[in-house]
Tab-separated table of C-alpha atoms and ligand atoms in Angstrom:
chain	number	residue	atom	x	y	z
A	1031	MET	CA	0.000	0.000	0.000
A	1032	SER	CA	2.441	2.586	1.160
A	1033	GLY	CA	4.754	1.675	-1.717
A	1034	SER	CA	2.209	3.312	-3.994
A	1035	ILE	CA	3.225	6.660	-2.580
A	1036	ALA	CA	6.434	7.062	-4.508
A	1037	LEU	CA	8.754	9.855	-3.480
A	1038	THR	CA	9.923	10.417	-6.993
A	1039	HIS	CA	9.027	14.025	-7.768
A	1040	ALA	CA	11.810	16.534	-7.922
A	1041	VAL	CA	11.565	18.835	-4.980
A	1042	HIS	CA	12.817	22.373	-5.345
A	1043	GLY	CA	16.125	22.867	-3.678
A	1044	ARG	CA	17.051	19.191	-4.027
A	1045	ARG	CA	20.581	18.827	-2.743
A	1046	ARG	CA	23.300	18.830	-5.385
A	1047	ALA	CA	26.765	17.442	-4.827
A	1048	GLY	CA	29.155	20.138	-3.692
A	1049	GLN	CA	26.414	22.622	-2.837
A	1050	PRO	CA	27.331	24.539	0.311
A	1051	PRO	CA	24.955	23.874	3.202
A	1052	THR	CA	23.627	27.425	3.391
A	1053	SER	CA	20.042	28.098	4.327
A	1054	VAL	CA	18.465	31.466	4.887
A	1055	PHE	CA	16.118	29.815	7.416
A	1056	LEU	CA	18.956	28.346	9.506
A	1057	SER	CA	20.979	31.570	9.272
A	1058	ALA	CA	18.035	33.608	10.553
A	1059	ALA	CA	17.283	31.027	13.249
A	1060	TRP	CA	20.846	31.443	14.519
A	1061	GLY	CA	20.306	35.203	14.672
A	1062	ALA	CA	21.492	36.581	11.316
A	1063	ASP	CA	19.778	39.666	9.915
A	1064	THR	CA	19.299	37.983	6.512
A	1065	PRO	CA	18.836	39.948	3.225
A	1066	THR	CA	15.429	38.330	2.731
A	1067	ALA	CA	13.182	36.920	5.437
A	1068	PRO	CA	12.861	33.126	5.285
A	1069	ILE	CA	9.288	31.869	5.224
A	1070	TRP	CA	7.594	28.666	6.267
A	1071	LEU	CA	4.059	28.285	7.627
A	1072	MET	CA	2.582	26.334	10.482
A	1073	ARG	CA	0.178	23.742	9.028
A	1074	GLN	CA	1.737	24.244	5.606
A	1075	ALA	CA	0.819	20.596	5.076
A	1076	GLY	CA	-2.879	20.186	5.626
A	1077	ARG	CA	-6.487	20.492	4.615
A	1078	TYR	CA	-6.197	23.589	2.402
A	1079	LEU	CA	-4.262	21.423	-0.097
A	1080	PRO	CA	-6.410	19.169	-2.317
A	1081	GLU	CA	-3.593	16.627	-2.574
A	1082	TYR	CA	-3.616	16.367	1.248
A	1083	ARG	CA	-7.387	15.877	1.354
A	1084	LYS	CA	-7.119	13.082	-1.176
A	1085	LEU	CA	-4.691	11.131	1.002
A	1086	LYS	CA	-6.685	11.897	4.145
A	1087	ASP	CA	-9.877	10.476	2.566
A	1088	ARG	CA	-8.017	7.369	1.580
A	1089	TYR	CA	-5.971	6.614	4.702
A	1090	GLY	CA	-7.296	8.602	7.672
A	1091	PHE	CA	-5.192	10.785	9.927
A	1092	TRP	CA	-3.460	8.270	12.224
A	1093	ARG	CA	-2.490	6.000	9.359
A	1094	MET	CA	-0.965	8.977	7.547
A	1095	CYS	CA	1.058	9.870	10.646
A	1096	ARG	CA	2.206	6.288	11.220
A	1097	THR	CA	3.180	5.341	7.684
A	1098	PRO	CA	6.593	6.881	6.955
A	1099	GLU	CA	6.119	7.060	3.172
A	1100	ILE	CA	2.793	8.874	3.545
A	1101	ALA	CA	4.016	11.207	6.285
A	1102	ALA	CA	7.044	12.060	4.126
A	1103	GLU	CA	4.866	12.585	1.069
A	1104	ILE	CA	2.571	14.993	2.951
A	1105	THR	CA	5.582	16.852	4.374
A	1106	LEU	CA	6.796	17.408	0.812
A	1107	GLN	CA	3.456	18.444	-0.730
A	1108	PRO	CA	3.677	22.149	0.185
A	1109	VAL	CA	7.410	22.201	-0.550
A	1110	ARG	CA	6.750	21.042	-4.107
A	1111	ARG	CA	4.116	23.702	-4.655
A	1112	PHE	CA	5.835	26.692	-3.070
A	1113	PRO	CA	9.497	27.743	-2.723
A	1114	LEU	CA	9.347	27.660	1.082
A	1115	ASP	CA	12.540	27.981	3.143
A	1116	ALA	CA	11.837	25.094	5.524
A	1117	ALA	CA	9.727	21.957	5.673
A	1118	ILE	CA	7.978	20.824	8.845
A	1119	LEU	CA	7.519	17.148	9.418
A	1120	PHE	CA	3.931	16.023	8.981
A	1121	ASN	CA	2.780	14.328	12.186
A	1122	ASP	CA	1.118	15.528	15.358
A	1123	ILE	CA	1.949	16.586	18.901
A	1124	MET	CA	-0.192	13.636	20.088
A	1125	THR	CA	1.965	11.053	18.272
A	1126	PRO	CA	4.076	10.004	21.297
A	1127	LEU	CA	1.059	9.418	23.561
A	1128	PRO	CA	-0.084	5.947	22.413
A	1129	ALA	CA	3.367	4.582	23.376
A	1130	MET	CA	2.626	5.901	26.896
A	1131	GLY	CA	-0.556	3.828	26.948
A	1132	VAL	CA	-3.054	6.560	25.977
A	1133	ASP	CA	-5.705	6.033	23.296
A	1134	VAL	CA	-6.006	9.090	21.059
A	1135	ASP	CA	-8.553	9.639	18.270
A	1136	PHE	CA	-8.914	12.633	15.959
A	1137	ASP	CA	-12.247	14.324	15.221
A	1138	PRO	CA	-10.660	16.450	13.680
A	1139	GLY	CA	-8.791	17.609	16.812
A	1140	PRO	CA	-7.484	15.134	19.409
A	1141	VAL	CA	-9.999	13.213	21.539
A	1142	ILE	CA	-8.945	11.257	24.641
A	1143	ARG	CA	-11.902	9.186	25.737
A	1144	GLN	CA	-10.333	8.320	29.072
A	1145	PRO	CA	-8.833	11.550	30.389
A	1146	VAL	CA	-5.836	11.162	32.697
A	1147	ARG	CA	-6.894	12.692	36.017
A	1148	THR	CA	-6.331	10.242	38.869
A	1149	ALA	CA	-3.114	9.240	40.619
A	1150	GLU	CA	-3.627	5.755	39.227
A	1151	ALA	CA	-3.954	7.060	35.663
A	1152	VAL	CA	-0.875	9.306	35.940
A	1153	ARG	CA	1.248	6.588	37.544
A	1154	GLY	CA	0.045	4.080	34.964
A	1155	LEU	CA	1.540	6.089	32.085
A	1156	ARG	CA	4.614	4.454	30.621
A	1157	VAL	CA	7.728	6.396	29.696
A	1158	PRO	CA	8.780	4.618	26.495
A	1159	THR	CA	12.428	4.477	25.467
A	1160	ASP	CA	13.529	6.853	22.686
A	1161	ASP	CA	13.441	3.976	20.190
A	1162	GLU	CA	9.996	2.797	21.227
A	1163	VAL	CA	8.200	6.119	21.207
A	1164	ALA	CA	7.471	6.458	17.475
A	1165	PRO	CA	10.036	4.709	15.240
A	1166	PHE	CA	7.910	5.505	12.173
A	1167	VAL	CA	8.651	9.203	12.743
A	1168	ALA	CA	12.411	8.603	12.522
A	1169	ASP	CA	11.827	6.733	9.247
A	1170	ALA	CA	9.701	9.610	7.891
A	1171	VAL	CA	12.462	12.100	8.791
A	1172	ARG	CA	15.045	10.013	6.918
A	1173	LEU	CA	12.799	9.782	3.843
A	1174	VAL	CA	12.198	13.533	3.767
A	1175	ARG	CA	15.918	14.256	4.128
A	1176	GLN	CA	16.671	12.097	1.090
A	1177	GLU	CA	14.273	14.090	-1.038
A	1178	CYS	CA	14.593	17.666	0.022
A	1179	ALA	CA	17.484	20.048	0.623
A	1180	ILE	CA	15.668	22.775	2.509
A	1181	PRO	CA	15.918	22.278	6.262
A	1182	LEU	CA	13.457	19.982	7.972
A	1183	ILE	CA	11.886	21.084	11.247
A	1184	GLY	CA	11.020	18.377	13.774
A	1185	PHE	CA	8.567	19.113	16.560
A	1186	ALA	CA	6.858	18.029	19.759
A	1187	GLY	CA	4.226	19.292	22.144
A	1188	ALA	CA	5.415	21.047	25.300
A	1189	PRO	CA	4.539	19.207	28.524
A	1190	LEU	CA	1.927	21.775	29.652
A	1191	THR	CA	0.059	21.606	26.327
A	1192	LEU	CA	0.151	17.802	26.160
A	1193	ALA	CA	-1.112	17.670	29.758
A	1194	ALA	CA	-3.943	20.037	28.803
A	1195	TYR	CA	-5.216	17.512	26.228
A	1196	LEU	CA	-4.657	14.508	28.498
A	1197	VAL	CA	-6.508	15.971	31.469
A	1198	GLN	CA	-9.207	17.885	29.590
A	1199	GLY	CA	-9.821	14.937	27.262
A	1200	GLY	CA	-9.629	17.036	24.081
A	1201	GLY	CA	-9.470	20.566	22.759
A	1202	SER	CA	-11.178	23.412	24.627
A	1203	THR	CA	-11.310	27.183	24.407
A	1204	ASP	CA	-10.228	27.730	28.001
A	1205	TYR	CA	-9.200	24.303	29.388
A	1206	ARG	CA	-11.150	24.978	32.566
A	1207	GLU	CA	-11.170	21.374	33.858
A	1208	PHE	CA	-7.426	21.285	33.353
A	1209	ARG	CA	-6.920	24.581	35.155
A	1210	THR	CA	-8.990	23.362	38.107
A	1211	TRP	CA	-7.075	20.066	38.148
A	1212	LEU	CA	-3.706	21.851	38.253
A	1213	VAL	CA	-4.585	23.805	41.379
A	1214	ARG	CA	-6.440	20.932	43.006
A	1215	SER	CA	-3.705	18.324	42.447
A	1216	PRO	CA	-0.398	20.154	42.012
A	1217	GLY	CA	1.695	17.197	43.147
A	1218	LEU	CA	0.070	14.916	40.618
A	1219	ALA	CA	0.408	17.611	37.960
A	1220	HIS	CA	4.173	17.736	38.527
A	1221	GLU	CA	4.357	13.941	38.206
A	1222	LEU	CA	2.493	14.081	34.902
A	1223	LEU	CA	4.515	17.009	33.534
A	1224	ASP	CA	7.744	15.295	34.523
A	1225	LYS	CA	6.850	12.164	32.556
A	1226	LEU	CA	5.742	14.201	29.542
A	1227	ALA	CA	9.007	16.162	29.604
A	1228	ASP	CA	10.992	12.905	29.560
A	1229	VAL	CA	8.977	11.622	26.597
A	1230	SER	CA	9.274	14.899	24.648
A	1231	ILE	CA	13.042	14.991	25.189
A	1232	GLY	CA	13.478	11.466	23.846
A	1233	TYR	CA	11.097	12.080	20.963
A	1234	LEU	CA	12.851	15.295	19.864
A	1235	ARG	CA	16.354	13.854	20.225
A	1236	MET	CA	15.277	10.935	18.058
A	1237	GLN	CA	14.034	13.310	15.339
A	1238	VAL	CA	17.280	15.300	15.321
A	1239	GLU	CA	19.368	12.126	15.304
A	1240	ALA	CA	17.331	10.947	12.294
A	1241	GLY	CA	18.066	14.214	10.447
A	1242	ALA	CA	15.772	17.057	11.592
A	1243	GLN	CA	17.756	20.325	11.355
A	1244	ALA	CA	15.697	22.483	13.730
A	1245	ILE	CA	12.997	21.759	16.276
A	1246	GLN	CA	9.849	23.567	17.354
A	1247	LEU	CA	8.262	23.006	20.749
A	1248	PHE	CA	4.530	23.718	20.533
A	1249	ASP	CA	3.072	25.140	23.745
A	1250	SER	CA	-0.156	26.051	21.975
A	1251	TRP	CA	-2.282	26.520	25.073
A	1252	ALA	CA	0.290	28.044	27.442
A	1253	GLY	CA	-1.565	31.347	27.075
A	1254	VAL	CA	-4.651	30.202	29.018
A	1255	HIS	CA	-2.637	30.216	32.261
A	1256	HIS	CA	-1.946	32.977	34.758
A	1257	GLU	CA	1.676	34.129	34.977
A	1258	ARG	CA	2.109	32.250	38.249
A	1259	GLY	CA	0.521	29.086	36.882
A	1260	TYR	CA	2.845	29.176	33.876
A	1261	ALA	CA	5.856	29.831	36.136
A	1262	THR	CA	4.952	26.741	38.168
A	1263	PHE	CA	3.669	24.276	35.585
A	1264	GLY	CA	4.826	25.528	32.183
A	1265	LEU	CA	8.164	27.280	32.120
A	1266	PRO	CA	10.263	24.769	34.125
A	1267	TYR	CA	9.185	21.842	31.943
A	1268	ALA	CA	9.552	23.673	28.618
A	1269	ALA	CA	12.995	24.814	29.827
A	1270	ARG	CA	13.969	21.251	30.752
A	1271	VAL	CA	12.978	19.931	27.316
A	1272	LEU	CA	14.768	22.714	25.421
A	1273	ASP	CA	17.851	22.498	27.610
A	1274	ALA	CA	18.134	18.752	27.018
A	1275	LEU	CA	18.570	19.464	23.286
A	1276	ALA	CA	21.341	22.036	23.713
A	1277	ASP	CA	24.142	19.638	22.751
A	1278	LEU	CA	22.499	18.725	19.422
A	1279	GLY	CA	23.479	21.976	17.692
A	1280	VAL	CA	20.105	22.676	16.083
A	1281	PRO	CA	18.119	25.887	16.570
A	1282	ARG	CA	15.231	25.560	19.003
A	1283	ILE	CA	11.934	27.363	18.392
A	1284	TYR	CA	9.339	27.803	21.124
A	1285	LEU	CA	5.718	28.665	20.290
A	1286	ALA	CA	3.005	29.827	22.661
A	1287	VAL	CA	-0.334	31.301	21.557
A	1288	GLY	CA	-2.159	34.173	23.305
A	1289	ALA	CA	0.814	34.425	25.623
A	1290	SER	CA	2.105	38.012	25.516
A	1291	HIS	CA	1.596	38.207	29.309
A	1292	LEU	CA	4.177	35.408	29.524
A	1293	TYR	CA	6.846	36.942	27.262
A	1294	PRO	CA	9.100	38.084	30.130
A	1295	GLN	CA	9.234	34.448	31.277
A	1296	ILE	CA	9.507	33.041	27.749
A	1297	ALA	CA	12.491	35.370	27.193
A	1298	THR	CA	14.421	33.240	29.728
A	1299	LEU	CA	13.877	29.924	27.905
A	1300	PRO	CA	16.846	28.191	26.274
A	1301	ALA	CA	15.428	28.681	22.760
A	1302	GLU	CA	17.001	30.678	19.946
A	1303	VAL	CA	13.649	31.565	18.345
A	1304	VAL	CA	10.227	32.453	19.742
A	1305	SER	CA	7.212	32.001	17.470
A	1306	VAL	CA	4.607	34.624	18.306
A	1307	ASP	CA	0.894	34.739	17.539
A	1308	TRP	CA	-0.759	37.563	15.609
A	1309	ARG	CA	-1.991	39.567	18.594
A	1310	CYS	CA	1.195	41.463	19.424
A	1311	GLY	CA	3.271	43.708	17.131
A	1312	LEU	CA	6.789	42.483	16.358
A	1313	GLY	CA	8.287	45.646	17.898
A	1314	ARG	CA	6.753	44.888	21.252
A	1315	CYS	CA	7.718	41.189	21.002
A	1316	ARG	CA	11.345	42.208	20.433
A	1317	LEU	CA	11.279	44.661	23.321
A	1318	THR	CA	9.949	42.089	25.784
A	1319	MET	CA	12.152	39.236	24.517
A	1320	PRO	CA	15.529	40.826	23.773
A	1321	GLY	CA	18.012	38.488	22.146
A	1322	LYS	CA	15.381	36.148	20.719
A	1323	VAL	CA	14.886	35.686	16.998
A	1324	ILE	CA	11.227	36.396	16.302
A	1325	GLN	CA	9.154	34.096	14.113
A	1326	GLY	CA	5.718	35.201	12.952
A	1327	ASN	CA	3.175	36.592	12.944
A	1328	LEU	CA	0.683	37.258	10.150
A	1329	ASP	CA	-2.902	36.623	11.242
A	1330	PRO	CA	-3.967	33.434	9.367
A	1331	ALA	CA	-7.373	35.091	8.795
A	1332	VAL	CA	-5.681	37.725	6.586
A	1333	LEU	CA	-5.026	34.999	4.004
A	1334	LEU	CA	-8.781	34.765	3.377
A	1335	ALA	CA	-8.874	38.406	2.197
A	1336	ASP	CA	-8.257	39.782	-1.320
A	1337	ASP	CA	-4.788	39.628	-2.839
A	1338	HIS	CA	-3.996	43.324	-2.415
A	1339	VAL	CA	-4.907	43.129	1.287
A	1340	VAL	CA	-2.638	40.122	1.770
A	1341	ASP	CA	0.222	41.848	-0.076
A	1342	ALA	CA	-0.095	45.006	2.011
A	1343	ALA	CA	-0.299	43.087	5.309
A	1344	ALA	CA	2.755	40.988	4.409
A	1345	VAL	CA	4.845	44.041	3.481
A	1346	GLN	CA	3.795	45.845	6.636
A	1347	LEU	CA	4.873	42.843	8.697
A	1348	LEU	CA	8.182	42.577	6.821
A	1349	ARG	CA	8.871	46.251	7.613
A	1350	GLU	CA	8.026	45.659	11.265
A	1351	GLY	CA	10.486	42.757	11.260
A	1352	LEU	CA	13.469	44.867	10.168
A	1353	GLY	CA	16.320	45.566	12.549
A	1354	GLY	CA	17.032	41.965	13.560
A	1355	ALA	CA	16.551	38.376	12.520
A	1356	HIS	CA	13.003	37.642	11.385
A	1357	ILE	CA	11.492	34.350	10.232
A	1358	PHE	CA	8.223	35.053	8.441
A	1359	ASN	CA	5.362	32.793	9.527
A	1360	LEU	CA	1.729	32.994	10.531
A	1361	GLY	CA	0.570	33.676	14.070
A	1362	HIS	CA	-0.917	30.144	14.101
A	1363	GLY	CA	-1.709	27.466	11.512
A	1364	VAL	CA	-2.955	27.933	7.928
A	1365	LEU	CA	-6.772	27.848	7.988
A	1366	PRO	CA	-8.400	25.011	5.979
A	1367	THR	CA	-10.246	27.451	3.684
A	1368	THR	CA	-7.080	29.303	2.599
A	1369	PRO	CA	-6.685	29.308	-1.219
A	1370	PRO	CA	-3.352	27.673	-2.181
A	1371	ASP	CA	-2.787	30.493	-4.719
A	1372	THR	CA	-2.751	32.973	-1.849
A	1373	ILE	CA	0.075	31.031	-0.208
A	1374	ALA	CA	1.993	31.080	-3.500
A	1375	ARG	CA	1.578	34.843	-3.713
A	1376	LEU	CA	2.560	35.340	-0.071
A	1377	VAL	CA	5.800	33.394	-0.503
A	1378	GLU	CA	6.620	35.465	-3.594
A	1379	THR	CA	5.946	38.734	-1.751
A	1380	VAL	CA	8.146	37.730	1.181
A	1381	HIS	CA	10.999	36.632	-1.082
A	1382	GLY	CA	10.696	39.813	-3.151
A	1383	PHE	CA	11.179	42.070	-0.141
A	1384	ILE	CA	14.860	42.929	0.186
A	1385	ARG	CA	15.705	43.709	3.783
A	1386	PRO	CA	18.276	46.491	4.173
A	1387	THR	CA	20.441	44.862	6.829
A	1388	GLY	CA	21.017	47.016	9.852
A	1389	ALA	CA	17.783	48.857	9.073
A	1390	VAL	CA	15.504	50.046	11.788
A	1391	ALA	CA	12.016	48.625	11.875
A	1392	THR	CA	8.876	50.639	11.422
A	1393	SER	CA	8.646	50.642	15.175
A	1394	ALA	CA	5.575	49.968	17.203
A	1395	ALA	CA	6.173	53.369	18.810
A	1396	GLU	CA	5.982	55.052	15.392
A	1397	ASP	CA	2.732	53.239	14.784
A	1398	GLY	CA	1.472	54.671	18.060
A	1399	LEU	CA	1.179	51.236	19.662
A	1400	ILE	CA	3.551	51.818	22.551
A	1401	SER	CA	4.768	54.966	24.217
B	2047	CP3	O1	2.213	21.347	8.501
B	2047	CP3	C1	2.409	21.239	9.736
B	2047	CP3	O2	2.293	22.183	10.528
B	2047	CP3	C2	2.921	19.918	10.260
B	2047	CP3	C3	1.967	19.012	10.796
B	2047	CP3	C4	1.296	19.273	12.120
B	2047	CP3	C5	-0.010	18.784	12.403
B	2047	CP3	N1	-0.271	19.037	13.709
B	2047	CP3	C6	-0.868	18.088	11.454
B	2047	CP3	C7	-2.315	18.053	11.697
B	2047	CP3	C8	1.784	19.896	13.268
B	2047	CP3	C9	3.092	20.628	13.503
B	2047	CP3	C10	0.779	19.728	14.269
B	2047	CP3	C11	0.944	20.193	15.654
B	2047	CP3	C12	-0.231	20.225	16.518
B	2047	CP3	N2	-1.229	19.303	16.649
B	2047	CP3	C13	-0.476	21.233	17.468
B	2047	CP3	C14	0.400	22.416	17.703
B	2047	CP3	C15	0.123	23.463	16.697
B	2047	CP3	C16	-1.140	24.233	16.947
B	2047	CP3	O3	-2.040	24.124	16.075
B	2047	CP3	O4	-1.217	24.903	17.964
B	2047	CP3	C17	-1.657	20.932	18.129
B	2047	CP3	C18	-2.328	21.759	19.227
B	2047	CP3	C19	-2.129	19.696	17.626
B	2047	CP3	C20	-3.336	18.954	18.025
B	2047	CP3	C21	-4.267	18.856	16.890
B	2047	CP3	N3	-4.146	17.921	15.877
B	2047	CP3	C22	-5.407	19.659	16.589
B	2047	CP3	C23	-5.902	20.808	17.452
B	2047	CP3	C24	-5.955	19.178	15.386
B	2047	CP3	C25	-7.197	19.663	14.683
B	2047	CP3	C26	-6.739	20.792	13.865
B	2047	CP3	C27	-7.757	21.357	12.956
B	2047	CP3	O5	-7.239	22.040	12.061
B	2047	CP3	O6	-8.977	21.171	13.098
B	2047	CP3	C28	-5.150	18.111	14.950
B	2047	CP3	C29	-5.310	17.346	13.702
B	2047	CP3	C30	-4.301	17.709	12.666
B	2047	CP3	N4	-2.947	17.750	12.861
B	2047	CP3	C31	-4.564	18.012	11.305
B	2047	CP3	C32	-3.316	18.192	10.690
B	2047	CP3	C33	-3.052	18.458	9.238
B	2047	CP3	C34	-5.938	18.054	10.652
B	2047	CP3	C35	-6.395	16.651	10.394
B	2047	CP3	C36	-7.479	16.589	9.337
B	2047	CP3	O7	-7.125	16.527	8.158
B	2047	CP3	O8	-8.667	16.587	9.710
């Protein structure tokens, strides 16, 4: 079955013998003020692409994640269509959980029919070895690396966000059961977060050892917590995961959504890059997180507007990103109704914008956003 998904298409940027290993994405991730901003997009592989929907109808989500040839194929779909500067592995933040003994379904977001809330449930979770956790992901990474010369980003969920799904039992707008659980059972929460940190470390190290050239830690729901809650249950575990990757020599990206109240804490994380959502101007992000490369932050909803609106918003964001390293991305994932042609146009606009290095951004102060 999976053999029918042949990885035979030429992918732009295919590695040629003797080609120097330069990448505008990796340069920017390490802090360089690059002459053009690199661009990749969260959920660049996904439902807005008809070729993705075709495979999804045929195989279903879990089978796509667990079959290396299919996961590699889906990773490459957007890279074939658009001259993006990085690929992100197609899989999910929930992928390591079945090896811990948790049943996860997708509808379309994650569903955990037996939420993990009791001491018995937390203590019953296994911590699989690095090789056991998801060997099919390592195989997918190797397949993508054979086919594609632009850098491949591996990823995992941060402990606090994985715990949110496990305890809540699925997605939620405010994770209120989870928030109650954290304050009601802090000791148990630390036990759970500790196990999840161990699993994420092993899972990310495995991806880098298989060939991933950068990693992103998704703390998608960190923003629902109070500063103190994040300081207790979020930051220490995200820091432990990121720190455990320090010797691997790949740039580390940390993403939190709706989390500008947490930026002073996020600024202390051992990550080179912080991926910011669309709510906060880049000037303010830079001010509150000095020394971090900023990735972001076009509102994904903008991509549903007319072409001239998208062009203007992209250029405005590129101007805001001047004066330091900037990786162009969305503030969160591509929405399923986004026209693929709009993505093509966006990538062209970003690549056509020459950044005068050493330039000063159109500052948030100039825009009257901060005094
Ligand atoms: O292109 C990429 O970004 C790589 C693939 C990727 C997926 N999920 C594929 C996916 C990545 C990096 C993720 C991470 C992920 N998964 C996160 C962190 C990013 C974020 O969105 O904050 C989270 C919270 C999850 C959990 C998850 N998985 C949700 C909330 C959903 C539903 C999403 C939706 O759009 O409704 C999923 C399913 C999922 N993961 C899909 C894809 C392409 C959609 C599956 C489908 O086709 O129905």
